[in-house]
Coordinates of C-alpha atoms in Angstrom, one line a residue:
M1 CA -71.8 43.1 141.2
N2 CA -73.5 41.0 139.4
A3 CA -74.2 42.1 135.5
G4 CA -78.4 41.7 134.6
P5 CA -79.5 42.0 130.6
G6 CA -78.4 44.4 128.8
R7 CA -75.7 45.3 131.6
S8 CA -71.8 44.8 131.6
A9 CA -70.3 43.2 134.5
V10 CA -69.9 47.1 136.2
G11 CA -73.2 47.5 136.1
F12 CA -73.4 50.2 133.3
P13 CA -75.2 49.4 129.7
V14 CA -74.2 47.5 126.9
A15 CA -76.9 48.9 124.8
R16 CA -77.1 52.7 124.3
P17 CA -79.1 53.7 121.6
R18 CA -77.4 56.8 122.1
R19 CA -74.1 55.8 120.9
L20 CA -76.3 55.7 116.8
R21 CA -77.5 60.2 117.9
R22 CA -74.0 61.7 118.7
G23 CA -73.5 64.1 115.9
A24 CA -75.7 65.4 113.3
A25 CA -73.5 63.7 110.3
L26 CA -74.4 59.7 111.8
R27 CA -78.0 60.5 112.8
R28 CA -78.6 61.9 109.1
M29 CA -76.6 58.8 108.0
V30 CA -79.3 56.6 109.9
A31 CA -82.4 57.8 109.7
D32 CA -84.7 55.7 108.4
V33 CA -87.7 58.3 107.5
R34 CA -86.3 61.0 104.3
L35 CA -88.3 63.1 102.8
H36 CA -88.0 64.4 99.3
P37 CA -89.0 67.2 97.5
A38 CA -90.9 65.0 95.1
D39 CA -93.2 63.8 97.9
L40 CA -94.8 67.4 98.0
I41 CA -97.7 68.9 96.3
L42 CA -98.1 72.3 97.0
P43 CA -102.2 73.3 96.6
M44 CA -102.4 77.0 94.9
F45 CA -105.4 79.3 94.9
V46 CA -106.1 80.9 91.1
R47 CA -108.6 84.0 91.5
E48 CA -110.4 85.6 88.5
G49 CA -111.1 88.4 88.7
V50 CA -108.0 90.1 89.5
T51 CA -105.2 91.8 88.5
E52 CA -102.5 91.1 91.9
P53 CA -101.7 88.6 93.8
V54 CA -104.4 88.8 96.8
P55 CA -103.5 87.6 100.1
I56 CA -105.4 85.4 102.2
S57 CA -105.3 86.6 106.5
S58 CA -105.6 83.6 108.1
M59 CA -102.5 81.8 105.4
P60 CA -99.4 84.7 105.9
G61 CA -97.0 84.0 103.2
V62 CA -100.2 81.8 100.8
V63 CA -101.9 84.2 98.0
Q64 CA -104.5 84.1 95.1
H65 CA -102.8 84.1 92.2
T66 CA -103.9 85.8 89.2
R67 CA -102.9 84.0 86.3
S68 CA -99.4 85.2 86.0
S69 CA -98.6 85.5 89.5
L70 CA -100.0 80.9 89.3
R71 CA -97.4 81.1 86.4
K72 CA -94.1 82.3 88.2
A73 CA -95.2 81.3 91.5
A74 CA -95.5 77.3 89.9
A75 CA -92.3 78.0 88.1
E76 CA -90.5 78.4 91.0
A77 CA -92.3 75.6 92.8
A78 CA -91.1 73.5 89.9
E79 CA -87.3 74.4 89.5
A80 CA -86.6 73.3 93.6
G81 CA -88.0 70.3 92.7
V82 CA -92.4 70.1 93.8
G83 CA -93.7 67.1 92.6
G84 CA -96.6 68.2 91.7
I85 CA -99.5 70.8 91.7
I86 CA -102.7 71.3 92.6
L87 CA -105.5 74.1 91.7
F88 CA -108.4 75.4 93.7
G89 CA -110.1 77.9 91.6
V90 CA -112.1 81.2 92.6
P91 CA -113.8 82.1 90.0
E92 CA -115.8 85.4 90.0
H93 CA -119.3 84.0 88.8
K94 CA -121.3 81.6 91.2
D95 CA -124.4 79.8 91.1
A96 CA -126.3 76.6 92.3
R97 CA -125.0 74.0 89.9
G98 CA -121.1 75.5 89.8
S99 CA -122.0 76.0 86.5
S100 CA -117.7 77.9 86.5
A101 CA -116.8 74.2 87.3
D102 CA -116.9 73.2 83.9
D103 CA -116.9 76.1 82.2
P104 CA -113.9 76.0 79.0
A105 CA -113.5 79.3 79.8
G106 CA -113.7 79.1 83.5
I107 CA -110.1 79.9 85.7
V108 CA -109.3 75.9 86.6
Q109 CA -109.4 75.5 83.0
L110 CA -107.9 78.3 81.6
A111 CA -105.0 78.3 85.0
I112 CA -104.4 73.9 83.9
A113 CA -103.5 75.2 80.4
D114 CA -101.6 77.9 81.8
L115 CA -99.4 75.5 83.9
V116 CA -99.0 72.6 81.0
S117 CA -97.4 75.6 79.3
E118 CA -95.1 76.5 81.7
V119 CA -94.2 73.7 84.0
G120 CA -95.8 70.6 82.2
G121 CA -93.4 67.5 81.9
D122 CA -91.6 69.3 85.7
T123 CA -93.9 68.9 87.7
V124 CA -97.4 67.2 87.8
I125 CA -100.1 69.2 87.6
M126 CA -103.7 68.3 89.2
A127 CA -106.6 70.1 90.0
D128 CA -109.2 69.7 92.8
L129 CA -112.6 68.8 92.3
C130 CA -115.3 69.3 94.0
L131 CA -118.0 72.0 93.5
D132 CA -118.0 74.2 96.7
E133 CA -116.1 76.9 95.4
Y134 CA -118.3 77.4 92.5
T135 CA -121.8 77.2 94.6
D136 CA -123.6 79.9 95.5
H137 CA -124.3 78.2 98.5
G138 CA -121.3 76.7 99.5
H139 CA -122.0 73.2 99.9
C140 CA -120.1 71.0 97.8
G141 CA -122.7 68.6 95.6
L142 CA -126.0 69.9 93.9
L143 CA -129.1 70.7 95.9
T144 CA -132.4 69.6 96.3
A145 CA -135.4 71.2 96.9
T146 CA -134.9 71.2 100.8
G147 CA -131.5 71.8 100.8
E148 CA -130.2 68.5 101.2
V149 CA -127.1 68.0 98.7
D150 CA -128.6 65.7 96.1
N151 CA -125.7 62.7 95.3
D152 CA -126.4 61.1 92.3
A153 CA -127.4 64.1 90.6
T154 CA -124.0 66.0 92.2
L155 CA -122.0 62.8 90.4
V156 CA -123.5 63.2 87.2
R157 CA -121.9 67.5 87.6
Y158 CA -118.4 65.1 88.4
G159 CA -117.7 63.7 85.5
E160 CA -119.1 67.0 83.3
I161 CA -115.8 68.3 85.2
A162 CA -114.0 65.8 85.0
L163 CA -113.8 66.5 80.8
A164 CA -113.4 70.0 80.9
Q165 CA -110.7 69.7 83.3
A166 CA -108.8 66.7 81.3
A167 CA -109.9 68.6 77.9
A168 CA -107.7 71.7 79.5
G169 CA -104.2 68.9 79.6
V170 CA -105.0 67.9 83.9
E171 CA -102.3 65.2 84.8
M172 CA -104.7 64.2 87.7
I173 CA -107.3 64.9 89.2
A174 CA -108.6 64.7 92.7
P175 CA -112.0 64.7 93.8
S176 CA -112.8 65.9 97.3
G177 CA -117.1 66.3 97.4
M178 CA -116.6 63.0 99.3
M179 CA -120.2 61.8 97.7
D180 CA -120.8 57.7 97.5
G181 CA -119.7 56.7 93.8
Q182 CA -117.4 59.9 92.5
V183 CA -114.8 58.3 92.2
A184 CA -116.9 55.5 89.5
A185 CA -118.7 58.0 87.9
I186 CA -115.0 60.2 87.2
R187 CA -113.4 57.4 86.0
T188 CA -116.0 56.7 83.5
A189 CA -116.9 59.8 82.4
L190 CA -112.9 60.2 81.9
D191 CA -113.1 56.5 80.0
G192 CA -115.6 57.3 78.1
G193 CA -114.3 61.1 77.1
G194 CA -110.5 58.6 75.7
H195 CA -108.9 60.4 78.6
T196 CA -108.2 56.2 79.8
D197 CA -104.5 57.5 81.1
I198 CA -105.5 60.3 83.4
P199 CA -105.2 58.9 86.9
I200 CA -107.5 59.6 90.4
M201 CA -106.2 60.6 93.9
A202 CA -109.1 60.1 95.8
Y203 CA -110.0 62.1 98.9
S204 CA -111.0 58.8 100.4
A205 CA -111.1 59.5 104.5
K206 CA -111.6 63.5 104.3
Y207 CA -113.1 64.3 108.2
A208 CA -115.3 67.4 108.7
S209 CA -112.9 68.9 110.1
A210 CA -112.2 72.6 112.3
F211 CA -109.1 73.0 110.5
Y212 CA -110.4 73.7 107.1
G213 CA -111.5 77.4 108.3
P214 CA -108.6 78.8 106.7
F215 CA -109.4 77.4 103.1
R216 CA -112.6 78.6 103.4
E217 CA -110.8 82.3 103.7
A218 CA -108.6 80.7 100.8
A219 CA -111.4 79.4 98.0
L220 CA -114.3 81.8 99.2
C221 CA -116.3 78.3 100.2
A222 CA -117.2 78.9 104.1
P223 CA -121.3 77.4 103.5
Q224 CA -124.0 79.7 103.4
F225 CA -126.1 77.2 105.7
G226 CA -126.0 74.1 107.7
D227 CA -122.3 72.7 107.5
R228 CA -119.9 69.2 105.6
A229 CA -120.8 66.6 108.0
G230 CA -123.3 64.3 106.5
Y231 CA -121.2 63.7 103.7
Q232 CA -117.3 64.8 105.6
Q233 CA -116.8 61.7 107.6
D234 CA -117.4 61.4 111.7
P235 CA -113.8 62.2 113.5
A236 CA -115.3 60.6 115.9
R237 CA -115.3 57.0 114.5
S238 CA -112.6 54.9 114.1
A239 CA -110.0 54.2 111.3
G240 CA -112.7 50.9 110.0
E241 CA -115.1 53.3 108.5
A242 CA -111.6 55.4 106.5
L243 CA -110.3 51.6 105.3
R244 CA -113.8 51.0 103.8
E245 CA -114.1 54.1 102.0
V246 CA -110.6 53.4 100.8
A247 CA -111.9 49.9 99.6
L248 CA -114.5 51.5 98.1
D249 CA -112.6 54.4 96.0
L250 CA -110.0 51.9 94.8
A251 CA -113.0 49.1 93.5
E252 CA -114.2 52.1 91.5
G253 CA -110.9 52.5 90.1
A254 CA -108.6 55.4 92.2
D255 CA -104.7 55.4 91.6
A256 CA -104.1 56.6 95.0
V257 CA -106.0 57.4 98.0
M258 CA -106.0 60.4 100.4
V259 CA -106.5 61.2 104.5
K260 CA -107.3 64.9 104.7
P261 CA -105.9 66.3 107.7
A262 CA -103.1 65.1 108.5
L263 CA -101.5 65.5 111.7
A264 CA -104.5 64.9 114.1
Y265 CA -105.3 62.0 112.3
L266 CA -102.1 60.2 112.2
D267 CA -103.7 56.6 113.1
V268 CA -106.1 56.4 109.9
L269 CA -103.0 57.7 108.1
R270 CA -101.1 54.3 109.6
A271 CA -104.2 52.0 108.7
V272 CA -104.2 52.9 105.2
A273 CA -101.1 52.9 104.4
D274 CA -100.9 49.3 105.6
S275 CA -103.7 47.9 103.6
V276 CA -103.2 49.2 100.4
D277 CA -100.4 48.7 98.0
V278 CA -101.4 51.8 95.7
P279 CA -99.7 55.6 97.1
V280 CA -100.8 57.1 99.7
A281 CA -101.9 61.3 99.9
A282 CA -101.9 62.7 103.2
Y283 CA -102.9 66.7 103.3
Q284 CA -101.5 69.1 105.1
V285 CA -104.7 71.4 106.0
S286 CA -104.6 75.4 105.8
G287 CA -105.5 75.2 109.6
E288 CA -102.3 73.4 110.2
Y289 CA -100.3 75.9 108.4
A290 CA -101.7 78.5 110.0
M291 CA -101.7 77.3 113.9
V292 CA -97.9 77.0 113.2
E293 CA -97.2 80.2 111.3
A294 CA -99.3 82.0 114.0
A295 CA -97.4 80.5 116.8
A296 CA -94.0 81.2 115.6
A297 CA -94.9 85.1 114.5
N298 CA -95.3 85.3 118.2
G299 CA -92.2 83.8 119.3
W300 CA -93.5 80.9 121.1
L301 CA -91.9 77.8 118.7
D302 CA -89.0 77.4 116.0
R303 CA -91.0 78.0 112.2
D304 CA -88.2 76.2 110.8
R305 CA -88.4 72.8 112.5
V306 CA -91.6 72.1 113.3
I307 CA -92.6 72.1 109.4
M308 CA -89.9 69.8 109.4
E309 CA -91.0 67.3 112.4
T310 CA -94.5 67.8 111.6
L311 CA -93.9 66.6 107.7
T312 CA -91.5 63.7 108.9
A313 CA -94.1 62.6 111.1
I314 CA -96.7 62.5 108.7
H315 CA -94.0 60.7 106.8
R316 CA -93.3 58.4 108.8
A317 CA -97.2 57.4 109.3
G318 CA -97.0 56.8 106.2
A319 CA -97.8 59.1 103.6
D320 CA -96.0 58.2 100.3
I321 CA -96.7 61.9 99.0
I322 CA -97.3 65.2 101.1
L323 CA -99.9 68.0 100.3
T324 CA -99.1 71.0 102.5
Y325 CA -98.3 74.5 101.2
W326 CA -94.5 74.4 102.4
A327 CA -94.2 72.5 99.8
A328 CA -91.9 75.4 97.8
E329 CA -90.0 76.1 100.6
V330 CA -89.4 72.6 101.8
A331 CA -88.3 71.4 98.6
E332 CA -85.7 73.7 98.1
R333 CA -84.2 73.4 101.4
L334 CA -84.4 69.6 101.2
A335 CA -82.0 70.2 97.7
S336 CA -79.6 72.6 99.8
P337 CA -76.5 70.1 101.4
P338 CA -76.4 70.4 105.3
P339 CA -74.8 72.5 107.0
A340 CA -71.1 72.6 107.9
S341 CA -69.6 71.6 111.2
G342 CA -68.0 74.8 112.9
R343 CA -64.5 72.6 111.8
R344 CA -65.8 72.1 108.3
Q345 CA -66.5 76.1 108.1
V346 CA -63.4 76.6 109.6
R347 CA -61.3 74.6 106.8
A348 CA -63.5 76.1 104.0
A349 CA -62.4 80.0 105.6
A350 CA -58.8 78.7 105.3
G351 CA -59.1 77.5 102.1
G352 CA -59.1 73.6 102.5
V353 CA -62.4 72.4 101.0
G354 CA -64.9 75.2 99.1
Q355 CA -67.8 77.0 101.2
R356 CA -71.4 75.8 101.7
R357 CA -74.3 77.9 101.5
P358 CA -76.1 77.8 105.5
V359 CA -79.8 76.2 106.0
R360 CA -82.1 76.3 108.0
V361 CA -82.9 73.7 109.9

């Protein structure tokens, strides 16, 4: 038998990619996409006026925190090595201009100060900057008399909110409203207020997505009329529009950029990562979380494996930073040693080596 390309003299393959997949230790050694706890950011909700954490029915395991429970959960996340915490506020009082968003005694400003005191220096304290959680109409900006979102009037409010968050001690600001010029407005306000060192992580490519449904329960921010398709990006547009948004944000002073949601936009994430030289974040949003938790609760998939597979996919597509509601859980898992092989467990039981703590994978 004649040997063809990639074949031995007897016709069997010479190149055998399976050789590097034969065992867990070998696969681990040659892996070139590796998650680290510091890559992960934990989104957290803090609600004004509650005395106990409030479970979010569509996001099992996620709660609206009290200030006290927030501090405890943040300390646990920091201990696990999570790279950052991003705060979303749920105020008692809402009005047309979102007054609580920049109130020095507002829930997010108080929570920022709490976390700086509790875990400052151990993990990055971030805050989402938008108006939807704070307005009685649920939109991300101020409205005109005809009910349209007023882009430029909203920019003024964003600057005021940025200054309030900076005064509270925030270490990074993440504007998510998708207003044109929002990064420039926030950068100008911060610099004018003497906060030149606070970085901005822009939600540069944020799509008008159905995957946000559970978040709207969590943040009590569903629009009271219409939708946000007039300012968030259209899923039917190619990555070119996202790249334009990214370029504009960088020109306005963004220090990092974000794609949101993650899994349905891995192509956009890859395009953005290939085009910039700043950190790229992706947000594994509430709907992505809820789908996995619901399917796992029904026994339809292996929860832990799917979590790790999705996060690995997002990282492989180009995300340096991943916002995920599983951040603390996954960080703890990543920090644990891999499970011992059967042979090593036998030796450990016989006293040959120290016993390793098993880890779910």
